[in-house]
Coordinates of C-alpha atoms and ligand atoms in Angstrom, one line a residue:
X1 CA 0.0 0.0 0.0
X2 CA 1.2 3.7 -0.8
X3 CA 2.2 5.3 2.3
X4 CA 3.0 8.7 3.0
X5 CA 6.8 8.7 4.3
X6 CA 8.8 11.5 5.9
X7 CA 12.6 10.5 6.3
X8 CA 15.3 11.9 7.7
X9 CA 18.9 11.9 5.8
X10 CA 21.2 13.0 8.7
X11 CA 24.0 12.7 6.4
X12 CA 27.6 12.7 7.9
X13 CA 26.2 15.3 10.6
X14 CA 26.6 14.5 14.3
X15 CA 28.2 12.4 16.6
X16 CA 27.1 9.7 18.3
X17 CA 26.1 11.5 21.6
X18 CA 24.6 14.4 19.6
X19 CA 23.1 12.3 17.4
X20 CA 21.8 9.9 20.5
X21 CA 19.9 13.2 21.8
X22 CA 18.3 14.2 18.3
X23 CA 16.8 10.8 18.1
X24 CA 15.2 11.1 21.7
X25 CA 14.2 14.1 20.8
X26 CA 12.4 13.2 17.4
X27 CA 10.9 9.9 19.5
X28 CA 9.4 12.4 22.2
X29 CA 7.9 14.7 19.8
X30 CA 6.3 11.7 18.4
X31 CA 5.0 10.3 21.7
X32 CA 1.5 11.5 22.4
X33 CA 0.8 12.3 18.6
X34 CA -0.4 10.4 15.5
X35 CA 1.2 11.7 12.2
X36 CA -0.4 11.4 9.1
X37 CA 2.7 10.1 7.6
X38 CA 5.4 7.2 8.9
X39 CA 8.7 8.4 10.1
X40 CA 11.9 8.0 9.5
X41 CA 15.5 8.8 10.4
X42 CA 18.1 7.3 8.4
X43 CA 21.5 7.7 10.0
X44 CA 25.5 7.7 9.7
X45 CA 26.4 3.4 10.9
X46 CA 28.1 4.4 14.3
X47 CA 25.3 5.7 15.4
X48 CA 22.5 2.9 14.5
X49 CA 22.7 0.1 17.4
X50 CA 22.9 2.9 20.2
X51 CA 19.9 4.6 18.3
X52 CA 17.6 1.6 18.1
X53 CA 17.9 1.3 21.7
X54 CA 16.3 4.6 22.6
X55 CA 13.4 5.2 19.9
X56 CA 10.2 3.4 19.8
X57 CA 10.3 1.1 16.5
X58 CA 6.5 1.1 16.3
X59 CA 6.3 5.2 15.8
X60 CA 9.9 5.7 14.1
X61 CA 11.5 3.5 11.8
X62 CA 15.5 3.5 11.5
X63 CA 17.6 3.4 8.3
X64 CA 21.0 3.1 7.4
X65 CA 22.2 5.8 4.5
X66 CA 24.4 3.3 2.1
X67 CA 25.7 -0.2 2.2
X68 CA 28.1 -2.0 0.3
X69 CA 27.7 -3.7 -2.9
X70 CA 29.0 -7.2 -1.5
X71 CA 27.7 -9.3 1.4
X72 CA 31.0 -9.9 3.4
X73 CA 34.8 -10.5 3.2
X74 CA 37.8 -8.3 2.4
X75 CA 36.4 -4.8 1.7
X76 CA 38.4 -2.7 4.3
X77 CA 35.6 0.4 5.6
X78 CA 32.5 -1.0 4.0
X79 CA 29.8 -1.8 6.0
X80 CA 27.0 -4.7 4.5
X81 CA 23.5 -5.2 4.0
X82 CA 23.1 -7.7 6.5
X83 CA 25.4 -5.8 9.0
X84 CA 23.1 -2.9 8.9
X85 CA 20.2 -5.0 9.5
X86 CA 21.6 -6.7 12.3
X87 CA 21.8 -3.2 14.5
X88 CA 18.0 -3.5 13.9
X89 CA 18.1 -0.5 11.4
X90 CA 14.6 -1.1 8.5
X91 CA 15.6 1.0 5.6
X92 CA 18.6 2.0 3.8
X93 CA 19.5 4.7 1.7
X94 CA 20.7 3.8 -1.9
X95 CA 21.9 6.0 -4.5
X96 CA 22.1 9.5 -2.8
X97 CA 23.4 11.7 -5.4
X98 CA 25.8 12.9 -3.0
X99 CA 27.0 8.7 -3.1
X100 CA 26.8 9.3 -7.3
X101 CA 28.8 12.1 -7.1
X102 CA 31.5 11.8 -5.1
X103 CA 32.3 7.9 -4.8
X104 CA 31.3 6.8 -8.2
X105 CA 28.5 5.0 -7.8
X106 CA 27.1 3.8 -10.7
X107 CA 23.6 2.1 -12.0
X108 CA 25.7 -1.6 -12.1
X109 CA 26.5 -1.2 -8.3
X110 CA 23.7 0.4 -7.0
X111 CA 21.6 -2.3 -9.0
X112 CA 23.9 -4.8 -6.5
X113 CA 23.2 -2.7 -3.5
X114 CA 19.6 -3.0 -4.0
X115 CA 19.3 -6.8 -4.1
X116 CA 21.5 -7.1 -1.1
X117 CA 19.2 -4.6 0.6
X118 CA 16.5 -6.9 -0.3
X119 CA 17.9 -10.1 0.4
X120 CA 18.1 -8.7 4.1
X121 CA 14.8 -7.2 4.2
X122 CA 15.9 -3.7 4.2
X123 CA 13.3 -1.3 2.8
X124 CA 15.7 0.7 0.1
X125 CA 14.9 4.4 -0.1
X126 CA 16.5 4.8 -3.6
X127 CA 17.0 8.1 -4.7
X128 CA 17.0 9.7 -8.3
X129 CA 17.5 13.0 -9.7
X130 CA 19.0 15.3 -12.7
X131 CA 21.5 17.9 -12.0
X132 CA 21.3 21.5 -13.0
X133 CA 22.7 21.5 -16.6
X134 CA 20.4 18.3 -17.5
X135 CA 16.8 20.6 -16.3
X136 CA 18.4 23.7 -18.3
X137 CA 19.1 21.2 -21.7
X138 CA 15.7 19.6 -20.8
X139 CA 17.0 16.6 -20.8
X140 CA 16.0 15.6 -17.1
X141 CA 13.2 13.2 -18.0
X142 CA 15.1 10.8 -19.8
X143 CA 17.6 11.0 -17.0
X144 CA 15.6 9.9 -14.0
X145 CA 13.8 7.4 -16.6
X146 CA 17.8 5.6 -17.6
X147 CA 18.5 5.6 -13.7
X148 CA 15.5 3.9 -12.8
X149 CA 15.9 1.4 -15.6
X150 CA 19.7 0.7 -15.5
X151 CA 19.0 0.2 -11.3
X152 CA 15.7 -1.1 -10.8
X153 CA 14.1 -2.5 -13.7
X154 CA 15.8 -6.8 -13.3
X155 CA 13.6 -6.3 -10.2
X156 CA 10.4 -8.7 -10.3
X157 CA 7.5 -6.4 -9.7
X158 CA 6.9 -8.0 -6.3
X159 CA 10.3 -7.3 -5.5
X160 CA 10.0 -2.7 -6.9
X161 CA 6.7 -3.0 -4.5
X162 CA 9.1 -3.1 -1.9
X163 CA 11.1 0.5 -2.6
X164 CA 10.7 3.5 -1.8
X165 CA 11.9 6.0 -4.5
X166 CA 13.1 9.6 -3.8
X167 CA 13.0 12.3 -6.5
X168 CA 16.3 14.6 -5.4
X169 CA 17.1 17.3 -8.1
X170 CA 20.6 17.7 -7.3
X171 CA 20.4 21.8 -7.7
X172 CA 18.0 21.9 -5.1
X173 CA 19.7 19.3 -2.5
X174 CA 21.4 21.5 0.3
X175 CA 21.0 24.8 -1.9
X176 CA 17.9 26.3 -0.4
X177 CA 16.4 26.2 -4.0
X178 CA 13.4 23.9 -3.9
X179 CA 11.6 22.7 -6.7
X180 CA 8.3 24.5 -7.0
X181 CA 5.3 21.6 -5.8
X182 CA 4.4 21.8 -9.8
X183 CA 7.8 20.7 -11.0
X184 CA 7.9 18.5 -8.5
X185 CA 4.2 17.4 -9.3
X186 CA 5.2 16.9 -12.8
X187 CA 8.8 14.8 -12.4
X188 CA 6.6 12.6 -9.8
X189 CA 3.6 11.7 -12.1
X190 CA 6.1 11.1 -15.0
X191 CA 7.9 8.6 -12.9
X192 CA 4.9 7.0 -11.8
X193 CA 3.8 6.2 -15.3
X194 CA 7.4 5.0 -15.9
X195 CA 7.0 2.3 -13.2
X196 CA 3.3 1.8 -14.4
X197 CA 4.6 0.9 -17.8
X198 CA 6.9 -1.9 -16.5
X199 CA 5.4 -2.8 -13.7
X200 CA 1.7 -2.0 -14.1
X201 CA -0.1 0.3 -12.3
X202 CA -1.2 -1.2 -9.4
X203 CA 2.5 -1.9 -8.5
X204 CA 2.9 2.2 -9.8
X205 CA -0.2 3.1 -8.0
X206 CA 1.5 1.7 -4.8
X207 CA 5.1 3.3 -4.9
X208 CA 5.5 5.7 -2.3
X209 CA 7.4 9.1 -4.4
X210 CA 9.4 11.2 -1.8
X211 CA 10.9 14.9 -2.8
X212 CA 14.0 15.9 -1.3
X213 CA 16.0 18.9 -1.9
X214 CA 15.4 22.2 0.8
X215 CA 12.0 20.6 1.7
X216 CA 11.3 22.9 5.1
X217 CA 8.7 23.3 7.5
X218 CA 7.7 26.0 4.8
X219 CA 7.5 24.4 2.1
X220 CA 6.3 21.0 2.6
X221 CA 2.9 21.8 2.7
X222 CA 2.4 22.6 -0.7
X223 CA 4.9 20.1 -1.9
X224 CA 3.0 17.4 -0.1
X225 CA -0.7 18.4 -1.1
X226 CA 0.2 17.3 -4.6
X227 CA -1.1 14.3 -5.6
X228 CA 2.0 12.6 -6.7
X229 CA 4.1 13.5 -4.2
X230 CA 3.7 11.0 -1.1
X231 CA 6.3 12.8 1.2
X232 CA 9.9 14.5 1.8
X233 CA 13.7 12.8 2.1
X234 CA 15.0 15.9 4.6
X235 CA 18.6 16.3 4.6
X236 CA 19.1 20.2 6.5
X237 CA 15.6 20.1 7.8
X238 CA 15.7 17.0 9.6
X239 CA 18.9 17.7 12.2
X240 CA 16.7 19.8 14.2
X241 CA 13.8 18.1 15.8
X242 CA 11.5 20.7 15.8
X243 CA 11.8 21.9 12.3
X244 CA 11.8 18.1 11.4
X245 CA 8.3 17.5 13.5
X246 CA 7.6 20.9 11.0
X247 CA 7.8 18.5 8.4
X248 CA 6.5 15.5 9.7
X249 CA 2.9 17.5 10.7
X250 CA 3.0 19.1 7.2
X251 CA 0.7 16.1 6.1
Ligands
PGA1 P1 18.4 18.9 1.9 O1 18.9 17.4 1.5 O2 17.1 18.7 2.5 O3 19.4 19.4 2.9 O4 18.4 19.7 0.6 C1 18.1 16.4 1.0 C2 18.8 15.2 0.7 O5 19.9 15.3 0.2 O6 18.4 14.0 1.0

């Protein structure tokens, strides 16, 4: 079923005992109140074990922001699918243009990343997006359509009923310079009918569409009254509990 989602991408922000404190301060807000939305905070892996142990699983789910493309063995810094999963953590991150950009991560290994997520029944929150040039030469359709194809479309459609997808123009991620809730709108509906004409449209119909990029208490509103849009992937926004909750009660 479509859900409407508001996650948290703390990024490489925090350390553990400031990060500890944000979560308990996320999970109180959350206490006595019923969101119109599920909640998420996906964080940096030194700080997922400790976190599970203080926030109620039931009111806010936990996610990891990467893993590796392999399952185990000899790959010095990397941290797995199934080690991510065993700190309790539900979701995982996967193809953060920030992870595209700056440590070359490509369709062929995020399409790996994916199935491991899978195979460990992580929830992959798998983000897409064009960067400036490709809106100005109009060519930012056909982009988010080859990532989702090259990455996600050897999946069976039982298996793409299990993603979440995030629609991140990269000009708008950490710039203050959000996409207006129409171009938002539009990008959304087109990559719904993308995943509706591989994997039909109940599985399309069911596919919960984030937005990230400067998505504030401000903002989010409009962004999320569009029908297309089925919440927010907060980067800025969500490392201050209050202006997160802004967010989250935006629905
Ligand atoms: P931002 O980041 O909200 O700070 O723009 C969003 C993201 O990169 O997930």
């Amino acid at each position: 079923m479509r859900k409407n989602i508001v996650a948290g991408n703390w990024k490489m922000n925090t350390t553990l005992q400031e990060g500890v404190k944000l979560a308990e301060e996320v999970n109180e807000a959350l206490k006595n109140v019923t969101p119109k939305c599920d909640v998420v905070i996906c964080v940096p892996f030194t700080h997922l074990a400790t976190i599970n142990g203080v926030i109620d699983s039931a009111k806010l789910g936990l996610g990891a922001e990467n893993c590796a493309d392999h399952l185990s063995g000899a790959y010095t810094g990397e941290v797995s699918a199934p080690m991510v999963a065993s700190t309790g953590a539900t979701y995982v991150i996967l193809g953060h243009s920030e992870r595209r950009q700056y440590y070359g991560e490509t369709s062929e290994t995020l399409k790996t990343k994916v199935r491991l997520a899978l195979d460990n029944k992580l929830t992959p929150i798998f983000c897409i997006g064009e960067v400036l040039e490709q809106r100005e030469n109009g060519t930012h359709f056909d982009v988010v359509k080859a990532q989702i194809e090259e990455a996600l479309f050897d999946l069976s459609a039982e298996d793409f009923g299990k993603l979440i997808l995030a629609y991140e123009p990269v000009w708008a991620i950490g710039t203050g310079k959000t996409a207006t809730d129409d171009q938002a709108e539009e990008m959304h509906a087109f990559i719904r009918g993308v995943i509706a004409d591989k994997f039909g449209t109940e599985v399309a119909d069911n596919t919960s569409i984030l937005y990230g990029g400067s998505c504030k208490p401000s903002n989010a509103a409009a962004l999320f009254a569009k029908p297309n849009v089925d919440g927010g992937l907060i980067g800025g926004a969500s490392l201050d509990a209050a202006s997160f909750m802004g967010i989250v009660n935006a629905f």
